[in-house]
Coordinates of C-alpha atoms in Angstrom, one line a residue:
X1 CA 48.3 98.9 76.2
X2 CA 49.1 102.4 76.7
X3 CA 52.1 103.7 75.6
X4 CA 54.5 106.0 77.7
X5 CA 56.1 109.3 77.0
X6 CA 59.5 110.6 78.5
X7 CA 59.5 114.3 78.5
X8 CA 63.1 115.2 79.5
X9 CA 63.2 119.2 80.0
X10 CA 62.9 122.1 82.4
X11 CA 60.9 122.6 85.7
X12 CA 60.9 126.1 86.9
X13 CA 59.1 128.8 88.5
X14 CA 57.7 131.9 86.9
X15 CA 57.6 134.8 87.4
X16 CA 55.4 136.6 85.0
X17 CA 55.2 140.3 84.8
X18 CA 52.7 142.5 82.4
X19 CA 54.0 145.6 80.7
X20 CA 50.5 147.6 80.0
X21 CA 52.3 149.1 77.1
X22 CA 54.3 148.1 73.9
X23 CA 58.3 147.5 74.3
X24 CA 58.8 149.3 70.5
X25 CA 57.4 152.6 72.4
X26 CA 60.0 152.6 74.7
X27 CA 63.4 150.9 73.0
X28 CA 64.9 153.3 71.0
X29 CA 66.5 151.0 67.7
X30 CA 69.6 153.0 67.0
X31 CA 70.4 153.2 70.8
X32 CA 70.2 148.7 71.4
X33 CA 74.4 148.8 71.9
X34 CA 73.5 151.1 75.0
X35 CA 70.2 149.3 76.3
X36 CA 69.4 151.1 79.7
X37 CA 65.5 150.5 79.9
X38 CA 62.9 150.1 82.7
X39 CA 59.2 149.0 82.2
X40 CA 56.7 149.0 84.9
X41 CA 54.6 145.7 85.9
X42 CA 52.1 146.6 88.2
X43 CA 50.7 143.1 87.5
X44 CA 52.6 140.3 88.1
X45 CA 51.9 136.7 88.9
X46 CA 54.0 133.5 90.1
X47 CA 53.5 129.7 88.6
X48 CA 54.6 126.9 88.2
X49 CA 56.1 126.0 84.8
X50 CA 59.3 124.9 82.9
X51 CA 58.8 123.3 79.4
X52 CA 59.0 119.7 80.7
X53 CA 56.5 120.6 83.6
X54 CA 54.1 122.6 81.1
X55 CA 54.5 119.3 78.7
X56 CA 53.7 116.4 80.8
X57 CA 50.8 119.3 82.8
X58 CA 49.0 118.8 79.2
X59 CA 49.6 115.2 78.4
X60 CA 48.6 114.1 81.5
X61 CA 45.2 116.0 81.1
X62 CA 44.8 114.3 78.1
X63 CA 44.8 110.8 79.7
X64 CA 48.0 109.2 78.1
X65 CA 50.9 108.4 80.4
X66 CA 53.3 111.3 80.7
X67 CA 56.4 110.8 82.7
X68 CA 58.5 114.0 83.1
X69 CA 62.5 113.6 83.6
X70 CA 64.4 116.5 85.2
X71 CA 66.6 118.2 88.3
X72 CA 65.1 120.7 90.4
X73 CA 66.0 122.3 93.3
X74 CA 65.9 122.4 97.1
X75 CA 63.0 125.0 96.9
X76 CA 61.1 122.7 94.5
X77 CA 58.0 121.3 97.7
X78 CA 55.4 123.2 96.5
X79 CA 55.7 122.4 92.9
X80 CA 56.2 118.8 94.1
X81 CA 52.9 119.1 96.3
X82 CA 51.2 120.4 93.2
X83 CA 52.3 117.3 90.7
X84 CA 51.4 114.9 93.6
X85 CA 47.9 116.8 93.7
X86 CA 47.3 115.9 90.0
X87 CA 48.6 112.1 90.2
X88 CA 51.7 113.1 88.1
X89 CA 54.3 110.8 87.7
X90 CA 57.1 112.4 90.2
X91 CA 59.6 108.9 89.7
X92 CA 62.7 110.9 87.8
X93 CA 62.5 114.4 89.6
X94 CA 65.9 114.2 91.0
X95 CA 66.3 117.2 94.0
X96 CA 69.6 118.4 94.2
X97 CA 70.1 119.5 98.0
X98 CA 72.3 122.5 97.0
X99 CA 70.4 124.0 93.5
X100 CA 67.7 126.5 93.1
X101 CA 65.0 125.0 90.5
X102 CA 65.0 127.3 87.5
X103 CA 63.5 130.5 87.5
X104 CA 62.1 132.3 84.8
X105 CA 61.7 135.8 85.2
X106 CA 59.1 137.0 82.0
X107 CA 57.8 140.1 80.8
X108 CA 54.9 140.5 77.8
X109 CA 53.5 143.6 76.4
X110 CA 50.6 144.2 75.0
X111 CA 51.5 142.4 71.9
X112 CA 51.9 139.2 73.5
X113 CA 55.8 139.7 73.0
X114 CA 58.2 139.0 75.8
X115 CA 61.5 139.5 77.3
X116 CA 62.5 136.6 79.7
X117 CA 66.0 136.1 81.8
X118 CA 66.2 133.2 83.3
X119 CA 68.5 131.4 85.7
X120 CA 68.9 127.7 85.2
X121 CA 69.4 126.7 88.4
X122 CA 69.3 122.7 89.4
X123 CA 68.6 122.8 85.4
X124 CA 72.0 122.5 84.4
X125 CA 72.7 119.6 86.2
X126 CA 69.9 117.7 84.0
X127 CA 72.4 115.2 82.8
X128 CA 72.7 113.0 85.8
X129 CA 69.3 111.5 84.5
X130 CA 69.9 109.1 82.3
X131 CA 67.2 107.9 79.3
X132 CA 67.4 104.8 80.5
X133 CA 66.7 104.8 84.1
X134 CA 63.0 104.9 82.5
X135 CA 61.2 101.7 81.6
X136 CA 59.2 100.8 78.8
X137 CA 59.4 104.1 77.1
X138 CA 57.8 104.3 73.6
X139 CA 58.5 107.9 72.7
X140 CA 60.3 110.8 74.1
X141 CA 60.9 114.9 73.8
X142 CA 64.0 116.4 74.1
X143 CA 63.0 120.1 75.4
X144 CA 64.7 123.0 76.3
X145 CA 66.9 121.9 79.6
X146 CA 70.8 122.0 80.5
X147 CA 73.4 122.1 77.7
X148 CA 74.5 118.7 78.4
X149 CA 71.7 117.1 79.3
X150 CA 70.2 117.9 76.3
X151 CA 73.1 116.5 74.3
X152 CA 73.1 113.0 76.6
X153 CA 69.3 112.3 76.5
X154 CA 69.4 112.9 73.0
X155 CA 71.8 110.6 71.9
X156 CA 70.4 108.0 74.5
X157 CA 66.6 107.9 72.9
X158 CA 68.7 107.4 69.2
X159 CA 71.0 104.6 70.8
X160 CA 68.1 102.9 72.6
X161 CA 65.9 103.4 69.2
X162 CA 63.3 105.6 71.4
X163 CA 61.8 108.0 68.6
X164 CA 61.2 111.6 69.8
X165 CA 60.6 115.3 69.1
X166 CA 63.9 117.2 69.5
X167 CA 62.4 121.2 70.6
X168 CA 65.2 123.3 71.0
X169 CA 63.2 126.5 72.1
X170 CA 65.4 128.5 73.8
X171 CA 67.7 126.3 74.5
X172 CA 69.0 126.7 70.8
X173 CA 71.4 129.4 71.1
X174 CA 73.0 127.1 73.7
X175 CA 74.8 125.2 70.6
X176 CA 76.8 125.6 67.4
X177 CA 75.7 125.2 64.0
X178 CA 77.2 121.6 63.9
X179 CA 75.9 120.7 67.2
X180 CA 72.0 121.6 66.0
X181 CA 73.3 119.5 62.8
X182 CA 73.8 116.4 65.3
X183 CA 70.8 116.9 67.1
X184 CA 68.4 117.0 63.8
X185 CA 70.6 113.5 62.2
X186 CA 69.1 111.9 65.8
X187 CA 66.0 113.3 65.7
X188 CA 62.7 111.6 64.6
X189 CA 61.0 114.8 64.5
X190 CA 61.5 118.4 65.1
X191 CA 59.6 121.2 67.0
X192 CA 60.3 124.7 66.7
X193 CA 58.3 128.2 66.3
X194 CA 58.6 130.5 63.0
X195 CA 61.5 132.3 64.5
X196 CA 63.3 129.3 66.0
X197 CA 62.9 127.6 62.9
X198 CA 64.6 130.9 61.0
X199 CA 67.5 130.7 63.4
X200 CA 68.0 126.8 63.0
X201 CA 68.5 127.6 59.2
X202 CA 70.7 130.2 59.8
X203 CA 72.6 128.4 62.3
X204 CA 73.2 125.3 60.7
X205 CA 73.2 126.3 57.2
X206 CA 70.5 124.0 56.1
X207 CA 67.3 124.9 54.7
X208 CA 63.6 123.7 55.8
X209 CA 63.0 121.3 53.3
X210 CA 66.7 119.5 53.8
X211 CA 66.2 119.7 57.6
X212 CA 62.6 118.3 57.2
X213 CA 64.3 115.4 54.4
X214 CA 66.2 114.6 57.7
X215 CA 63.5 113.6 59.8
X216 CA 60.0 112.0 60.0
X217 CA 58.0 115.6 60.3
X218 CA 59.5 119.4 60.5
X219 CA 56.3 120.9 62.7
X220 CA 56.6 124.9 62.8
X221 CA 54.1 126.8 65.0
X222 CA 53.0 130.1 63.9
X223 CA 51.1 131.5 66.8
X224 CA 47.4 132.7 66.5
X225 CA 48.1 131.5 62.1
X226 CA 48.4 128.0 62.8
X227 CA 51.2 126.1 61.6
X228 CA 52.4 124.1 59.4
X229 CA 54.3 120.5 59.3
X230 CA 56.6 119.2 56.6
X231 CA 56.7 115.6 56.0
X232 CA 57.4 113.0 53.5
X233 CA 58.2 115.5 51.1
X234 CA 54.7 117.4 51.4
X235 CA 53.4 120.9 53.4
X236 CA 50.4 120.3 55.5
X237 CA 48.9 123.7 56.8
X238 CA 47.1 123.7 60.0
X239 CA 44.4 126.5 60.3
X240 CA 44.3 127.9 63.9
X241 CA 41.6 127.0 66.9
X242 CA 39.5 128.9 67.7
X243 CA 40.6 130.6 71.1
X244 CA 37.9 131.9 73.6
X245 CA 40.2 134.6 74.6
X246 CA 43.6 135.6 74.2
X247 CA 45.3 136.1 78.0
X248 CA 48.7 134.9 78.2
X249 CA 50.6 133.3 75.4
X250 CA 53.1 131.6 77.4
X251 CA 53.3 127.5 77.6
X252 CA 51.2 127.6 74.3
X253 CA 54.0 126.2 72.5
X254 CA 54.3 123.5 75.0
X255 CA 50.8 122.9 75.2
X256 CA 51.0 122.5 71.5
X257 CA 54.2 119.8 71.9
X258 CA 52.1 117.8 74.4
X259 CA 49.2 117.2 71.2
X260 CA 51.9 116.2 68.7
X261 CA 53.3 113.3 71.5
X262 CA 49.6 112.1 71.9
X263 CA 49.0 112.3 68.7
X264 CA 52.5 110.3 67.9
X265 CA 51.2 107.8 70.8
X266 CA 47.8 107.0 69.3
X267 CA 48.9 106.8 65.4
X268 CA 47.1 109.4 64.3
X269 CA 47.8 110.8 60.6
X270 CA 49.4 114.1 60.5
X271 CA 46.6 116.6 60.0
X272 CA 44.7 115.6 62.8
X273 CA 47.6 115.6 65.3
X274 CA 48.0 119.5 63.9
X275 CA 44.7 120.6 64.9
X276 CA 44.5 118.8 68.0
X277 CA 48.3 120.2 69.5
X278 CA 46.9 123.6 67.9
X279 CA 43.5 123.4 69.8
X280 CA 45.7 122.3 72.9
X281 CA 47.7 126.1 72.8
X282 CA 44.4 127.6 72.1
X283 CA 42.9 126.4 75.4
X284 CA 46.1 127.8 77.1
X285 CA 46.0 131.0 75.5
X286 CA 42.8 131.4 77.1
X287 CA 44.3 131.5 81.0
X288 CA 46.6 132.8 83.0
X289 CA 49.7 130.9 83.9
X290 CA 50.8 127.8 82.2
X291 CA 49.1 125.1 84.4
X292 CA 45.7 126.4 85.1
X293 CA 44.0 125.3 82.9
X294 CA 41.9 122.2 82.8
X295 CA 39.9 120.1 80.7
X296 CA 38.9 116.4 79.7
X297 CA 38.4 114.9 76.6
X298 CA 34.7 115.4 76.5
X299 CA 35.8 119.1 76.4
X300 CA 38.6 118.4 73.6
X301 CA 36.1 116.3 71.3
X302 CA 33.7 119.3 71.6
X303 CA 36.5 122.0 70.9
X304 CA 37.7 120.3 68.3
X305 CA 33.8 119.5 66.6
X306 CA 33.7 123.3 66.7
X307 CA 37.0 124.5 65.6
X308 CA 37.8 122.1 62.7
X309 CA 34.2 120.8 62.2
X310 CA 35.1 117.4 62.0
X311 CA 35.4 114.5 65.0
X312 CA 38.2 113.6 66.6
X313 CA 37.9 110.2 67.1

């Protein structure tokens, strides 16, 4: 029987800008207290995306049951034509009448690094779905979303005995040091990026391997190096996949959390959920956007054959 994942998190749309330049050219360091700076985008793109949409976008490629969890707003019928145009699960999308869905306004330079603002929108109002208006879940992802959702739908999955990945993203600066201290005693596992990871020390006071003694696996990405997960006491370095191109870096990371939850799903041993949630952000690296890409898992067998030089399956 196939198991079922709860992604609770974000939907939004982006807009996503290109600077054909570097920001460091143009932001002067002992001048950041008076910050008055303008960049021209004369290429700019919207999509659909949001980390619980970009998520359960990749899972669901993958063929394992991905059932998103989040609010969204009056505006959100196109995204909602689009999920119903891939036979995603659309049961606990709750529209609120008088929200926007989140926006996500997002500019990268020419060294893939980017400056977002972002208005939450119907997002804040994520905790009026409840963990347990799902059935049969058997794991679950706490992703970047509102404040108090977050907070609720975490300690739901640890009262019902749901394991999941707790990813704070950007949601992290959102809580104190002893909130992020709650989160990681709930967690079963944690997700972060090299930076986040830094600023969940720094914030909480704890270092990697005592945050990684307090859960099941500590997974860091580390962009186009890999990454690396801590667990059971042990480091296991994950080489990067090999990337036909690099285009747009953003929903990697999310790409990348959808292979650790099928990994999670199907029992796989640690190393091998690495390389396959690192050859999932490789494929999105490749395109534009953070849902247009597609493949099946011919494709990913093959990828994976060439990138690690070992099988999958």
């Amino acid at each position: 029987m196939k198991k079922t994942a709860l992604i609770c998190g974000s939907y939004a749309f982006d807009s996503i800008m290109v600077f054909h330049d570097h920001f460091k050219n143009h932001i002067l360091p002992d001048k950041v207290h008076m910050l008055n700076v303008s960049f021209l985008v004369p290429t700019m793109r919207k999509e659909f995306g949001g980390c619980a949409g970009n998520i359960a976008y990749n899972l669901h490629l993958l063929g394992a049951n991905s059932v998103p969890m989040a609010t969204v707003g009056s505006d959100f019928t196109p995204y909602l034509a689009w999920m119903e145009k891939h036979h995603m699960n659309t049961s606990y999308i709750k529209i609120l009448k008088d929200q926007y869905t989140g926006q996500a306004f997002i500019t990268t330079d020419m060294s893939d690094n980017q400056i977002t603002a972002f208005h939450p929108g119907a997002m804040d109002q994520s905790h009026q779905n409840k963990v347990s208006d799902a059935s049969a879940v058997d794991i679950g992802i706490v992703s970047p979303d509102g404040r108090v959702g977050m907070i609720e739908h975490a300690a739901q999955f640890k009262q019902l005995k749901i394991p999941f990945i707790f990813d704070p993203g950007q949601g992290m600066l959102m809580f104190s040091g002893e909130e992020l201290v709650n989160f990681i005693e709930q967690a079963t596992y944690i997700a972060a990026n090299d930076y986040e990871s830094q600023m969940l020390q720094a914030k909480t006071g704890l270092d990697l391997p005592t945050i990684a003694s307090k859960v099941d696996a500590l997974i860091i990405t580390k962009g186009s190096e890999g990454s690396e997960i801590h667990t059971d006491g042990k480091l296991i370095n994950i080489g990067p996949a090999k990337a036909d191109t690099a285009q747009d870096p953003t929903g990697c990371g999310d790409a990348y959390r959808a292979g650790l939850l099928y990994g999670l799903m199907h029992d796989m041993d640690w190393k091998t959920i690495g390389q396959l949630a690192g050859l999932l952000g490789a494929i999105k690296v490749a395109h534009l956007g953070t849902q247009n890409h597609e493949f099946d898992m011919a494709d990913i067998e093959n990828r994976y054959q060439d990138s690690y030089g070992e099988s999958l399956f």
